[in-house]
Structures are given as C-alpha cells and as structure tokens.
Amino acid sequence: MIVTVFSTKSYDRTFMEEAAGSLHTLKFVEDRLTAATAALAKGSTSVCAFVNDQVDAAVLQVFKDIGVEIVALRSAGFNNVDMAAAKRLGIAVARVPAYSPEAVSEHAVALILSLDRNIHRAYARVREGNFALEGLLGFNLHGRTVGIVGTGRVGAGVARIMLGFGCRVIAYDVVPNVACAALGVTYTTLETLLAEADIVSLHCPLTDATRHLIDATAIDQMKHGVMLINTSRGGMIDTAAVIRGLKSGKIGHLGLDVYEEEEELFFEDLSSEVIQDDAFERLLMFSNVLVTGHQGFFTHEALSAIAETTMANLSSFEAVGRATYQLAG
C-alpha cells in the first residue's frame, strides 16, 4: 500500500521504514494532520496518523474524496477520531492497542520518584554550584498509599512497581483486573481512592465519562498535599482546577506527561518562540510541577512495537479487507 505518514519525526521514519520493508511505500509528511493538510495524502490509499493529529469529520471527508481507505493510528488512544464519521464514510480505522506498556508505566514511576525526591530541582541547583539541601526534603515511598485509576496494561505495570517499593496499592476501574488483585491490589470506589491515596496516578482512556475526571470536586476529596500523576490523556484533568489546587497546597506535587491543550505544543521545538498558552505557562511556574512532553512511549521497544503493529494492520487490510486491530469501517 501507499501510506502517507503525518506528524513525522526522524525517529518515526527510522522505525516505520524498518517495519515496512518492501511491503508498503511510505510517504512521510512533517505536518500535523488537520483539514488544511489532509489533501497531502492524495495518491495514497492509507494514512498513518499520530496521537495529536485531527481525524475529524472534515478530514475524513477529504480522505473519502481522494480515495483513502484506511487510517492506521500509531497510538492506542483514538479520542482524536470521529468514529461516527469514519463509519458513515466507510473509512476503516485501526490502532495499536498495546506497545510495550512498561515504557509508560516506568515513565509514570520516574515522575513519582523525581517529584518525591526533588530530582528536577536538585539537578538545576547542582549545575549552578548550589549544593544546599533546604527545600529538597522528600518522603519515603515505602508504606505510602498509591491510588491507580485504570488498571489496564499500563496501570497494572505501575501497580507492580509500586508494590515492589512496599507501597499499599489501591485501585479503581470499571472492570477490575483479576491479575492485579492477585498481586495484592485492593479495588475500591473512586471516592475512597481519592480520599486515601498519597499518590494518585491516572491510566484511563479519554472518553466522555473520563474527561475532566479530576476536577474541583475530585481535588476537594483528595488528601492535602497529594501527588497527582497523569501519563494517560491530558483531557482527564481540568487544568484550571489543578492550578487552584496547586496554589492552595491541596496538590503537593504534579507530574504530567500529557496536557489537555498539547496539540499545539508537544513534539515541537518551541524554544525560540513565546508560548501563548497562559495556563500551561502558569503550570511551569510551580517548583513542585514536573512536565514532560508526552515522552512516556518513547523507548526503542515501544517505537518498534508501534511500527510493527501499524504495518501489520495495513498488511491485513490489504490482504483481507480488515485490519488486525480495526475499530471502524
């Protein structure tokens, strides 16, 4: 198949070309997929889109008009896709349901450790010759209560690691994970989890039900000084409410690898520009906030798995008319 790959970086090209081999012809486009750039896929029967690409009704209509038959997402989440429009237009949509979940699990724990022991602040101080310890006081993870919201592959991975630290791990999920429970994870209600957890880590897909799951009401239910970690989807957190929580001290530490308005920010070098997102800039002013630019997935193992599954989806669609992990069409 001829595949137009949007939002391409150098690392995408490396892993995608290796996975495609001689099976598919890849056309790499650096632009993010929007209604204004969708026509760049002309001449292709398939499109490969990333997590912050727009695959809305307008984009899908362009694809229909130029003969695109399938959108292969190189991500697990698909909240950026208008699934109803894809079905109506007869365009297949496929995704990568799992890609080295350990990559994201380990990144979530890296955020926890960095915030707990103020590694990000200590790094900056030492580079300036400041070796004072005032302001860097942390706490032991052993014996703390960690609340995991969503215990799929990533959440379960975080649970295993935190149990290894000697933490008490509680969880909330609409469908409890039997394997997690067998490890010693205790399932409870979301309200109880928020009230008891010293650390709350989010690992849910973004749906209508989970959008702004962490809002002012949820934050009020949390312990004073709670650590909040989000490596799932930015829209799960109400940014304005979290900023108020940081100002009041209700939220003692915040670790984000995702942000609800990240589409215009993440994956780009904006170091020479003035960032126009006031809420994001406000977050960066807090010393107890650590933000990474959606890099939880960014390991060799994960990128290899993403590329291989994406190519397998396309090969299956070409061979039998249905992708291996097809969502619609």
PDB file of N, CA and C in Angstrom, residues 230-329:
ATOM      1  N   ASN A 230      -0.235  12.141  35.770  1.00  0.00           N
ATOM      2  CA  ASN A 230      -1.043  11.819  34.588  1.00  0.00           C
ATOM      3  C   ASN A 230      -0.145  11.511  33.395  1.00  0.00           C
ATOM      4  N   THR A 231      -0.158  10.244  32.981  1.00  0.00           N
ATOM      5  CA  THR A 231       0.573   9.830  31.781  1.00  0.00           C
ATOM      6  C   THR A 231      -0.396   9.227  30.765  1.00  0.00           C
ATOM      7  N   SER A 232      -1.693   9.492  30.928  1.00  0.00           N
ATOM      8  CA  SER A 232      -2.694   8.881  30.050  1.00  0.00           C
ATOM      9  C   SER A 232      -3.132   9.850  28.952  1.00  0.00           C
ATOM     10  N   ARG A 233      -4.098  10.696  29.224  1.00  0.00           N
ATOM     11  CA  ARG A 233      -4.560  11.711  28.286  1.00  0.00           C
ATOM     12  C   ARG A 233      -4.782  13.006  29.050  1.00  0.00           C
ATOM     13  N   GLY A 234      -4.376  14.112  28.447  1.00  0.00           N
ATOM     14  CA  GLY A 234      -4.431  15.398  29.123  1.00  0.00           C
ATOM     15  C   GLY A 234      -5.826  15.825  29.509  1.00  0.00           C
ATOM     16  N   GLY A 235      -6.820  15.444  28.703  1.00  0.00           N
ATOM     17  CA  GLY A 235      -8.186  15.856  28.952  1.00  0.00           C
ATOM     18  C   GLY A 235      -8.810  15.273  30.197  1.00  0.00           C
ATOM     19  N   MET A 236      -8.128  14.335  30.847  1.00  0.00           N
ATOM     20  CA  MET A 236      -8.656  13.776  32.091  1.00  0.00           C
ATOM     21  C   MET A 236      -8.568  14.769  33.241  1.00  0.00           C
ATOM     22  N   ILE A 237      -7.733  15.785  33.078  1.00  0.00           N
ATOM     23  CA  ILE A 237      -7.514  16.763  34.149  1.00  0.00           C
ATOM     24  C   ILE A 237      -8.059  18.130  33.734  1.00  0.00           C
ATOM     25  N   ASP A 238      -8.801  18.752  34.633  1.00  0.00           N
ATOM     26  CA  ASP A 238      -9.250  20.131  34.462  1.00  0.00           C
ATOM     27  C   ASP A 238      -8.091  21.031  34.905  1.00  0.00           C
ATOM     28  N   THR A 239      -7.398  21.605  33.942  1.00  0.00           N
ATOM     29  CA  THR A 239      -6.180  22.359  34.237  1.00  0.00           C
ATOM     30  C   THR A 239      -6.427  23.514  35.204  1.00  0.00           C
ATOM     31  N   ALA A 240      -7.504  24.250  34.994  1.00  0.00           N
ATOM     32  CA  ALA A 240      -7.792  25.394  35.867  1.00  0.00           C
ATOM     33  C   ALA A 240      -7.988  24.939  37.308  1.00  0.00           C
ATOM     34  N   ALA A 241      -8.678  23.821  37.486  1.00  0.00           N
ATOM     35  CA  ALA A 241      -8.911  23.304  38.839  1.00  0.00           C
ATOM     36  C   ALA A 241      -7.616  22.841  39.481  1.00  0.00           C
ATOM     37  N   VAL A 242      -6.744  22.231  38.696  1.00  0.00           N
ATOM     38  CA  VAL A 242      -5.458  21.764  39.217  1.00  0.00           C
ATOM     39  C   VAL A 242      -4.575  22.944  39.628  1.00  0.00           C
ATOM     40  N   ILE A 243      -4.596  24.011  38.861  1.00  0.00           N
ATOM     41  CA  ILE A 243      -3.821  25.199  39.219  1.00  0.00           C
ATOM     42  C   ILE A 243      -4.306  25.765  40.554  1.00  0.00           C
ATOM     43  N   ARG A 244      -5.617  25.787  40.736  1.00  0.00           N
ATOM     44  CA  ARG A 244      -6.151  26.245  42.026  1.00  0.00           C
ATOM     45  C   ARG A 244      -5.712  25.309  43.148  1.00  0.00           C
ATOM     46  N   GLY A 245      -5.687  24.009  42.866  1.00  0.00           N
ATOM     47  CA  GLY A 245      -5.234  23.040  43.858  1.00  0.00           C
ATOM     48  C   GLY A 245      -3.775  23.217  44.221  1.00  0.00           C
ATOM     49  N   LEU A 246      -2.948  23.554  43.243  1.00  0.00           N
ATOM     50  CA  LEU A 246      -1.530  23.810  43.495  1.00  0.00           C
ATOM     51  C   LEU A 246      -1.359  25.073  44.340  1.00  0.00           C
ATOM     52  N   LYS A 247      -2.116  26.107  44.031  1.00  0.00           N
ATOM     53  CA  LYS A 247      -1.999  27.361  44.767  1.00  0.00           C
ATOM     54  C   LYS A 247      -2.419  27.213  46.227  1.00  0.00           C
ATOM     55  N   SER A 248      -3.422  26.371  46.468  1.00  0.00           N
ATOM     56  CA  SER A 248      -3.908  26.184  47.840  1.00  0.00           C
ATOM     57  C   SER A 248      -3.059  25.200  48.629  1.00  0.00           C
ATOM     58  N   GLY A 249      -2.223  24.417  47.938  1.00  0.00           N
ATOM     59  CA  GLY A 249      -1.428  23.402  48.605  1.00  0.00           C
ATOM     60  C   GLY A 249      -2.117  22.054  48.674  1.00  0.00           C
ATOM     61  N   LYS A 250      -3.363  21.993  48.213  1.00  0.00           N
ATOM     62  CA  LYS A 250      -4.076  20.716  48.200  1.00  0.00           C
ATOM     63  C   LYS A 250      -3.312  19.696  47.371  1.00  0.00           C
ATOM     64  N   ILE A 251      -2.802  20.134  46.214  1.00  0.00           N
ATOM     65  CA  ILE A 251      -1.932  19.302  45.395  1.00  0.00           C
ATOM     66  C   ILE A 251      -0.491  19.665  45.724  1.00  0.00           C
ATOM     67  N   GLY A 252       0.228  18.720  46.313  1.00  0.00           N
ATOM     68  CA  GLY A 252       1.603  18.990  46.730  1.00  0.00           C
ATOM     69  C   GLY A 252       2.629  18.747  45.643  1.00  0.00           C
ATOM     70  N   HIS A 253       2.312  17.860  44.700  1.00  0.00           N
ATOM     71  CA  HIS A 253       3.203  17.561  43.589  1.00  0.00           C
ATOM     72  C   HIS A 253       2.347  17.211  42.378  1.00  0.00           C
ATOM     73  N   LEU A 254       2.774  17.645  41.207  1.00  0.00           N
ATOM     74  CA  LEU A 254       2.055  17.346  39.973  1.00  0.00           C
ATOM     75  C   LEU A 254       3.034  16.895  38.902  1.00  0.00           C
ATOM     76  N   GLY A 255       2.806  15.701  38.362  1.00  0.00           N
ATOM     77  CA  GLY A 255       3.646  15.188  37.279  1.00  0.00           C
ATOM     78  C   GLY A 255       2.797  14.916  36.049  1.00  0.00           C
ATOM     79  N   LEU A 256       3.117  15.579  34.955  1.00  0.00           N
ATOM     80  CA  LEU A 256       2.338  15.439  33.725  1.00  0.00           C
ATOM     81  C   LEU A 256       3.225  15.024  32.560  1.00  0.00           C
ATOM     82  N   ASP A 257       2.781  14.017  31.824  1.00  0.00           N
ATOM     83  CA  ASP A 257       3.397  13.715  30.533  1.00  0.00           C
ATOM     84  C   ASP A 257       2.436  14.053  29.403  1.00  0.00           C
ATOM     85  N   VAL A 258       1.245  14.503  29.774  1.00  0.00           N
ATOM     86  CA  VAL A 258       0.216  14.883  28.808  1.00  0.00           C
ATOM     87  C   VAL A 258      -0.438  16.166  29.304  1.00  0.00           C
ATOM     88  N   TYR A 259      -1.080  16.872  28.380  1.00  0.00           N
ATOM     89  CA  TYR A 259      -1.707  18.149  28.712  1.00  0.00           C
ATOM     90  C   TYR A 259      -2.907  18.317  27.794  1.00  0.00           C
ATOM     91  N   GLU A 260      -4.011  18.834  28.307  1.00  0.00           N
ATOM     92  CA  GLU A 260      -5.242  18.832  27.521  1.00  0.00           C
ATOM     93  C   GLU A 260      -5.196  19.725  26.285  1.00  0.00           C
ATOM     94  N   GLU A 261      -4.289  20.681  26.224  1.00  0.00           N
ATOM     95  CA  GLU A 261      -4.150  21.519  25.033  1.00  0.00           C
ATOM     96  C   GLU A 261      -2.775  21.316  24.401  1.00  0.00           C
ATOM     97  N   GLU A 262      -2.291  20.091  24.431  1.00  0.00           N
ATOM     98  CA  GLU A 262      -0.922  19.828  23.992  1.00  0.00           C
ATOM     99  C   GLU A 262      -0.741  19.833  22.482  1.00  0.00           C
ATOM    100  N   GLU A 263      -1.819  19.794  21.715  1.00  0.00           N
ATOM    101  CA  GLU A 263      -1.698  19.642  20.265  1.00  0.00           C
ATOM    102  C   GLU A 263      -0.788  20.671  19.619  1.00  0.00           C
ATOM    103  N   GLU A 264      -0.828  21.908  20.117  1.00  0.00           N
ATOM    104  CA  GLU A 264      -0.024  22.978  19.520  1.00  0.00           C
ATOM    105  C   GLU A 264       1.347  23.113  20.178  1.00  0.00           C
ATOM    106  N   LEU A 265       1.644  22.251  21.163  1.00  0.00           N
ATOM    107  CA  LEU A 265       2.883  22.378  21.920  1.00  0.00           C
ATOM    108  C   LEU A 265       3.804  21.181  21.765  1.00  0.00           C
ATOM    109  N   PHE A 266       3.330  20.017  22.129  1.00  0.00           N
ATOM    110  CA  PHE A 266       4.205  18.862  22.262  1.00  0.00           C
ATOM    111  C   PHE A 266       4.688  18.341  20.914  1.00  0.00           C
ATOM    112  N   PHE A 267       5.863  17.732  20.953  1.00  0.00           N
ATOM    113  CA  PHE A 267       6.569  17.150  19.804  1.00  0.00           C
ATOM    114  C   PHE A 267       7.214  18.197  18.897  1.00  0.00           C
ATOM    115  N   GLU A 268       7.201  19.473  19.311  1.00  0.00           N
ATOM    116  CA  GLU A 268       7.818  20.530  18.512  1.00  0.00           C
ATOM    117  C   GLU A 268       8.845  21.296  19.347  1.00  0.00           C
ATOM    118  N   ASP A 269       9.840  21.874  18.679  1.00  0.00           N
ATOM    119  CA  ASP A 269      10.830  22.720  19.346  1.00  0.00           C
ATOM    120  C   ASP A 269      10.326  24.160  19.308  1.00  0.00           C
ATOM    121  N   LEU A 270       9.827  24.633  20.431  1.00  0.00           N
ATOM    122  CA  LEU A 270       9.291  25.986  20.527  1.00  0.00           C
ATOM    123  C   LEU A 270      10.186  26.872  21.393  1.00  0.00           C
ATOM    124  N   SER A 271      11.445  26.478  21.532  1.00  0.00           N
ATOM    125  CA  SER A 271      12.343  27.179  22.448  1.00  0.00           C
ATOM    126  C   SER A 271      12.625  28.619  22.042  1.00  0.00           C
ATOM    127  N   SER A 272      12.441  28.954  20.785  1.00  0.00           N
ATOM    128  CA  SER A 272      12.696  30.328  20.336  1.00  0.00           C
ATOM    129  C   SER A 272      11.406  31.122  20.168  1.00  0.00           C
ATOM    130  N   GLU A 273      10.297  30.562  20.630  1.00  0.00           N
ATOM    131  CA  GLU A 273       9.010  31.225  20.479  1.00  0.00           C
ATOM    132  C   GLU A 273       8.405  31.550  21.846  1.00  0.00           C
ATOM    133  N   VAL A 274       7.446  32.442  21.851  1.00  0.00           N
ATOM    134  CA  VAL A 274       6.696  32.771  23.053  1.00  0.00           C
ATOM    135  C   VAL A 274       5.468  31.863  23.092  1.00  0.00           C
ATOM    136  N   ILE A 275       5.378  31.031  24.112  1.00  0.00           N
ATOM    137  CA  ILE A 275       4.240  30.132  24.224  1.00  0.00           C
ATOM    138  C   ILE A 275       3.011  30.942  24.616  1.00  0.00           C
ATOM    139  N   GLN A 276       1.942  30.773  23.853  1.00  0.00           N
ATOM    140  CA  GLN A 276       0.748  31.595  24.040  1.00  0.00           C
ATOM    141  C   GLN A 276      -0.253  31.005  25.024  1.00  0.00           C
ATOM    142  N   ASP A 277      -0.021  29.770  25.469  1.00  0.00           N
ATOM    143  CA  ASP A 277      -0.945  29.105  26.385  1.00  0.00           C
ATOM    144  C   ASP A 277      -0.650  29.551  27.813  1.00  0.00           C
ATOM    145  N   ASP A 278      -1.473  30.452  28.337  1.00  0.00           N
ATOM    146  CA  ASP A 278      -1.228  31.024  29.663  1.00  0.00           C
ATOM    147  C   ASP A 278      -1.341  29.986  30.770  1.00  0.00           C
ATOM    148  N   ALA A 279      -2.281  29.049  30.628  1.00  0.00           N
ATOM    149  CA  ALA A 279      -2.456  28.035  31.671  1.00  0.00           C
ATOM    150  C   ALA A 279      -1.227  27.138  31.744  1.00  0.00           C
ATOM    151  N   PHE A 280      -0.695  26.761  30.598  1.00  0.00           N
ATOM    152  CA  PHE A 280       0.497  25.910  30.570  1.00  0.00           C
ATOM    153  C   PHE A 280       1.687  26.646  31.173  1.00  0.00           C
ATOM    154  N   GLU A 281       1.857  27.901  30.812  1.00  0.00           N
ATOM    155  CA  GLU A 281       2.938  28.709  31.369  1.00  0.00           C
ATOM    156  C   GLU A 281       2.794  28.856  32.887  1.00  0.00           C
ATOM    157  N   ARG A 282       1.553  28.962  33.345  1.00  0.00           N
ATOM    158  CA  ARG A 282       1.321  29.065  34.789  1.00  0.00           C
ATOM    159  C   ARG A 282       1.764  27.785  35.488  1.00  0.00           C
ATOM    160  N   LEU A 283       1.472  26.638  34.906  1.00  0.00           N
ATOM    161  CA  LEU A 283       1.899  25.366  35.484  1.00  0.00           C
ATOM    162  C   LEU A 283       3.407  25.306  35.658  1.00  0.00           C
ATOM    163  N   LEU A 284       4.128  25.787  34.665  1.00  0.00           N
ATOM    164  CA  LEU A 284       5.589  25.698  34.691  1.00  0.00           C
ATOM    165  C   LEU A 284       6.215  26.595  35.756  1.00  0.00           C
ATOM    166  N   MET A 285       5.445  27.510  36.303  1.00  0.00           N
ATOM    167  CA  MET A 285       5.980  28.409  37.326  1.00  0.00           C
ATOM    168  C   MET A 285       6.054  27.749  38.699  1.00  0.00           C
ATOM    169  N   PHE A 286       5.352  26.635  38.883  1.00  0.00           N
ATOM    170  CA  PHE A 286       5.364  25.956  40.180  1.00  0.00           C
ATOM    171  C   PHE A 286       6.580  25.037  40.279  1.00  0.00           C
ATOM    172  N   SER A 287       7.327  25.151  41.362  1.00  0.00           N
ATOM    173  CA  SER A 287       8.515  24.318  41.529  1.00  0.00           C
ATOM    174  C   SER A 287       8.177  22.863  41.812  1.00  0.00           C
ATOM    175  N   ASN A 288       6.947  22.605  42.221  1.00  0.00           N
ATOM    176  CA  ASN A 288       6.527  21.229  42.525  1.00  0.00           C
ATOM    177  C   ASN A 288       5.764  20.592  41.361  1.00  0.00           C
ATOM    178  N   VAL A 289       5.950  21.137  40.181  1.00  0.00           N
ATOM    179  CA  VAL A 289       5.331  20.596  38.967  1.00  0.00           C
ATOM    180  C   VAL A 289       6.428  20.143  38.022  1.00  0.00           C
ATOM    181  N   LEU A 290       6.280  18.949  37.487  1.00  0.00           N
ATOM    182  CA  LEU A 290       7.223  18.404  36.509  1.00  0.00           C
ATOM    183  C   LEU A 290       6.435  17.985  35.279  1.00  0.00           C
ATOM    184  N   VAL A 291       6.779  18.576  34.138  1.00  0.00           N
ATOM    185  CA  VAL A 291       6.092  18.283  32.881  1.00  0.00           C
ATOM    186  C   VAL A 291       7.091  17.710  31.877  1.00  0.00           C
ATOM    187  N   THR A 292       6.735  16.594  31.265  1.00  0.00           N
ATOM    188  CA  THR A 292       7.493  16.061  30.138  1.00  0.00           C
ATOM    189  C   THR A 292       6.574  16.056  28.924  1.00  0.00           C
ATOM    190  N   GLY A 293       7.149  16.161  27.754  1.00  0.00           N
ATOM    191  CA  GLY A 293       6.374  16.388  26.537  1.00  0.00           C
ATOM    192  C   GLY A 293       5.850  15.144  25.857  1.00  0.00           C
ATOM    193  N   HIS A 294       5.014  14.388  26.542  1.00  0.00           N
ATOM    194  CA  HIS A 294       4.399  13.172  26.006  1.00  0.00           C
ATOM    195  C   HIS A 294       5.469  12.203  25.521  1.00  0.00           C
ATOM    196  N   GLN A 295       6.413  11.906  26.392  1.00  0.00           N
ATOM    197  CA  GLN A 295       7.526  11.028  26.028  1.00  0.00           C
ATOM    198  C   GLN A 295       7.455   9.677  26.722  1.00  0.00           C
ATOM    199  N   GLY A 296       6.351   9.404  27.417  1.00  0.00           N
ATOM    200  CA  GLY A 296       6.243   8.135  28.116  1.00  0.00           C
ATOM    201  C   GLY A 296       6.393   6.933  27.198  1.00  0.00           C
ATOM    202  N   PHE A 297       5.931   7.059  25.964  1.00  0.00           N
ATOM    203  CA  PHE A 297       6.004   5.961  24.997  1.00  0.00           C
ATOM    204  C   PHE A 297       7.372   5.849  24.340  1.00  0.00           C
ATOM    205  N   PHE A 298       8.258   6.813  24.593  1.00  0.00           N
ATOM    206  CA  PHE A 298       9.436   6.999  23.748  1.00  0.00           C
ATOM    207  C   PHE A 298      10.604   6.117  24.180  1.00  0.00           C
ATOM    208  N   THR A 299      10.473   4.817  23.924  1.00  0.00           N
ATOM    209  CA  THR A 299      11.581   3.880  24.115  1.00  0.00           C
ATOM    210  C   THR A 299      11.764   3.091  22.831  1.00  0.00           C
ATOM    211  N   HIS A 300      12.921   2.503  22.669  1.00  0.00           N
ATOM    212  CA  HIS A 300      13.211   1.709  21.479  1.00  0.00           C
ATOM    213  C   HIS A 300      12.201   0.578  21.333  1.00  0.00           C
ATOM    214  N   GLU A 301      11.911  -0.074  22.452  1.00  0.00           N
ATOM    215  CA  GLU A 301      10.985  -1.212  22.405  1.00  0.00           C
ATOM    216  C   GLU A 301       9.585  -0.771  21.983  1.00  0.00           C
ATOM    217  N   ALA A 302       9.125   0.342  22.535  1.00  0.00           N
ATOM    218  CA  ALA A 302       7.777   0.810  22.220  1.00  0.00           C
ATOM    219  C   ALA A 302       7.666   1.268  20.768  1.00  0.00           C
ATOM    220  N   LEU A 303       8.649   2.029  20.288  1.00  0.00           N
ATOM    221  CA  LEU A 303       8.591   2.505  18.907  1.00  0.00           C
ATOM    222  C   LEU A 303       8.649   1.352  17.914  1.00  0.00           C
ATOM    223  N   SER A 304       9.426   0.333  18.234  1.00  0.00           N
ATOM    224  CA  SER A 304       9.474  -0.855  17.373  1.00  0.00           C
ATOM    225  C   SER A 304       8.111  -1.537  17.334  1.00  0.00           C
ATOM    226  N   ALA A 305       7.500  -1.699  18.502  1.00  0.00           N
ATOM    227  CA  ALA A 305       6.200  -2.366  18.571  1.00  0.00           C
ATOM    228  C   ALA A 305       5.126  -1.562  17.851  1.00  0.00           C
ATOM    229  N   ILE A 306       5.144  -0.231  18.004  1.00  0.00           N
ATOM    230  CA  ILE A 306       4.166   0.625  17.331  1.00  0.00           C
ATOM    231  C   ILE A 306       4.282   0.478  15.817  1.00  0.00           C
ATOM    232  N   ALA A 307       5.505   0.558  15.303  1.00  0.00           N
ATOM    233  CA  ALA A 307       5.717   0.462  13.865  1.00  0.00           C
ATOM    234  C   ALA A 307       5.303  -0.906  13.327  1.00  0.00           C
ATOM    235  N   GLU A 308       5.685  -1.953  14.028  1.00  0.00           N
ATOM    236  CA  GLU A 308       5.371  -3.311  13.566  1.00  0.00           C
ATOM    237  C   GLU A 308       3.862  -3.567  13.556  1.00  0.00           C
ATOM    238  N   THR A 309       3.157  -3.120  14.604  1.00  0.00           N
ATOM    239  CA  THR A 309       1.714  -3.333  14.655  1.00  0.00           C
ATOM    240  C   THR A 309       1.002  -2.488  13.599  1.00  0.00           C
ATOM    241  N   THR A 310       1.484  -1.266  13.381  1.00  0.00           N
ATOM    242  CA  THR A 310       0.897  -0.413  12.349  1.00  0.00           C
ATOM    243  C   THR A 310       1.017  -1.060  10.972  1.00  0.00           C
ATOM    244  N   MET A 311       2.193  -1.586  10.659  1.00  0.00           N
ATOM    245  CA  MET A 311       2.380  -2.240   9.366  1.00  0.00           C
ATOM    246  C   MET A 311       1.559  -3.528   9.261  1.00  0.00           C
ATOM    247  N   ALA A 312       1.416  -4.235  10.377  1.00  0.00           N
ATOM    248  CA  ALA A 312       0.591  -5.450  10.377  1.00  0.00           C
ATOM    249  C   ALA A 312      -0.869  -5.096  10.111  1.00  0.00           C
ATOM    250  N   ASN A 313      -1.344  -3.989  10.686  1.00  0.00           N
ATOM    251  CA  ASN A 313      -2.711  -3.529  10.407  1.00  0.00           C
ATOM    252  C   ASN A 313      -2.907  -3.265   8.920  1.00  0.00           C
ATOM    253  N   LEU A 314      -1.949  -2.584   8.306  1.00  0.00           N
ATOM    254  CA  LEU A 314      -2.057  -2.247   6.887  1.00  0.00           C
ATOM    255  C   LEU A 314      -1.964  -3.490   6.012  1.00  0.00           C
ATOM    256  N   SER A 315      -1.079  -4.393   6.358  1.00  0.00           N
ATOM    257  CA  SER A 315      -0.928  -5.623   5.573  1.00  0.00           C
ATOM    258  C   SER A 315      -2.193  -6.468   5.633  1.00  0.00           C
ATOM    259  N   SER A 316      -2.788  -6.554   6.816  1.00  0.00           N
ATOM    260  CA  SER A 316      -4.017  -7.321   6.974  1.00  0.00           C
ATOM    261  C   SER A 316      -5.159  -6.682   6.186  1.00  0.00           C
ATOM    262  N   PHE A 317      -5.246  -5.369   6.233  1.00  0.00           N
ATOM    263  CA  PHE A 317      -6.297  -4.681   5.486  1.00  0.00           C
ATOM    264  C   PHE A 317      -6.131  -4.905   3.988  1.00  0.00           C
ATOM    265  N   GLU A 318      -4.903  -4.841   3.534  1.00  0.00           N
ATOM    266  CA  GLU A 318      -4.637  -5.049   2.104  1.00  0.00           C
ATOM    267  C   GLU A 318      -4.962  -6.477   1.679  1.00  0.00           C
ATOM    268  N   ALA A 319      -4.702  -7.450   2.565  1.00  0.00           N
ATOM    269  CA  ALA A 319      -4.880  -8.861   2.217  1.00  0.00           C
ATOM    270  C   ALA A 319      -6.329  -9.321   2.317  1.00  0.00           C
ATOM    271  N   VAL A 320      -7.008  -8.939   3.383  1.00  0.00           N
ATOM    272  CA  VAL A 320      -8.355  -9.489   3.617  1.00  0.00           C
ATOM    273  C   VAL A 320      -9.431  -8.415   3.780  1.00  0.00           C
ATOM    274  N   GLY A 321      -9.052  -7.144   3.671  1.00  0.00           N
ATOM    275  CA  GLY A 321     -10.043  -6.075   3.766  1.00  0.00           C
ATOM    276  C   GLY A 321     -10.376  -5.652   5.175  1.00  0.00           C
ATOM    277  N   ARG A 322      -9.628  -6.135   6.153  1.00  0.00           N
ATOM    278  CA  ARG A 322      -9.844  -5.748   7.545  1.00  0.00           C
ATOM    279  C   ARG A 322      -8.521  -5.760   8.290  1.00  0.00           C
ATOM    280  N   ALA A 323      -8.249  -4.681   9.030  1.00  0.00           N
ATOM    281  CA  ALA A 323      -7.016  -4.582   9.789  1.00  0.00           C
ATOM    282  C   ALA A 323      -7.064  -5.501  11.008  1.00  0.00           C
ATOM    283  N   THR A 324      -5.920  -5.873  11.492  1.00  0.00           N
ATOM    284  CA  THR A 324      -5.837  -6.764  12.653  1.00  0.00           C
ATOM    285  C   THR A 324      -6.506  -6.133  13.875  1.00  0.00           C
ATOM    286  N   TYR A 325      -6.259  -4.852  14.112  1.00  0.00           N
ATOM    287  CA  TYR A 325      -6.854  -4.146  15.249  1.00  0.00           C
ATOM    288  C   TYR A 325      -7.727  -3.013  14.738  1.00  0.00           C
ATOM    289  N   GLN A 326      -8.772  -3.387  14.019  1.00  0.00           N
ATOM    290  CA  GLN A 326      -9.641  -2.418  13.394  1.00  0.00           C
ATOM    291  C   GLN A 326     -10.732  -1.958  14.338  1.00  0.00           C
ATOM    292  N   LEU A 327     -11.007  -0.652  14.318  1.00  0.00           N
ATOM    293  CA  LEU A 327     -12.037  -0.069  15.167  1.00  0.00           C
ATOM    294  C   LEU A 327     -13.314   0.217  14.405  1.00  0.00           C
ATOM    295  N   ALA A 328     -13.185   0.615  13.147  1.00  0.00           N
ATOM    296  CA  ALA A 328     -14.363   1.013  12.363  1.00  0.00           C
ATOM    297  C   ALA A 328     -14.115   0.720  10.899  1.00  0.00           C
ATOM    298  N   GLY A 329     -15.210   0.782  10.127  1.00  0.00           N
ATOM    299  CA  GLY A 329     -15.095   0.609   8.684  1.00  0.00           C
ATOM    300  C   GLY A 329     -15.546  -0.762   8.238  1.00  0.00           C
TER     301      GLY A 329
END
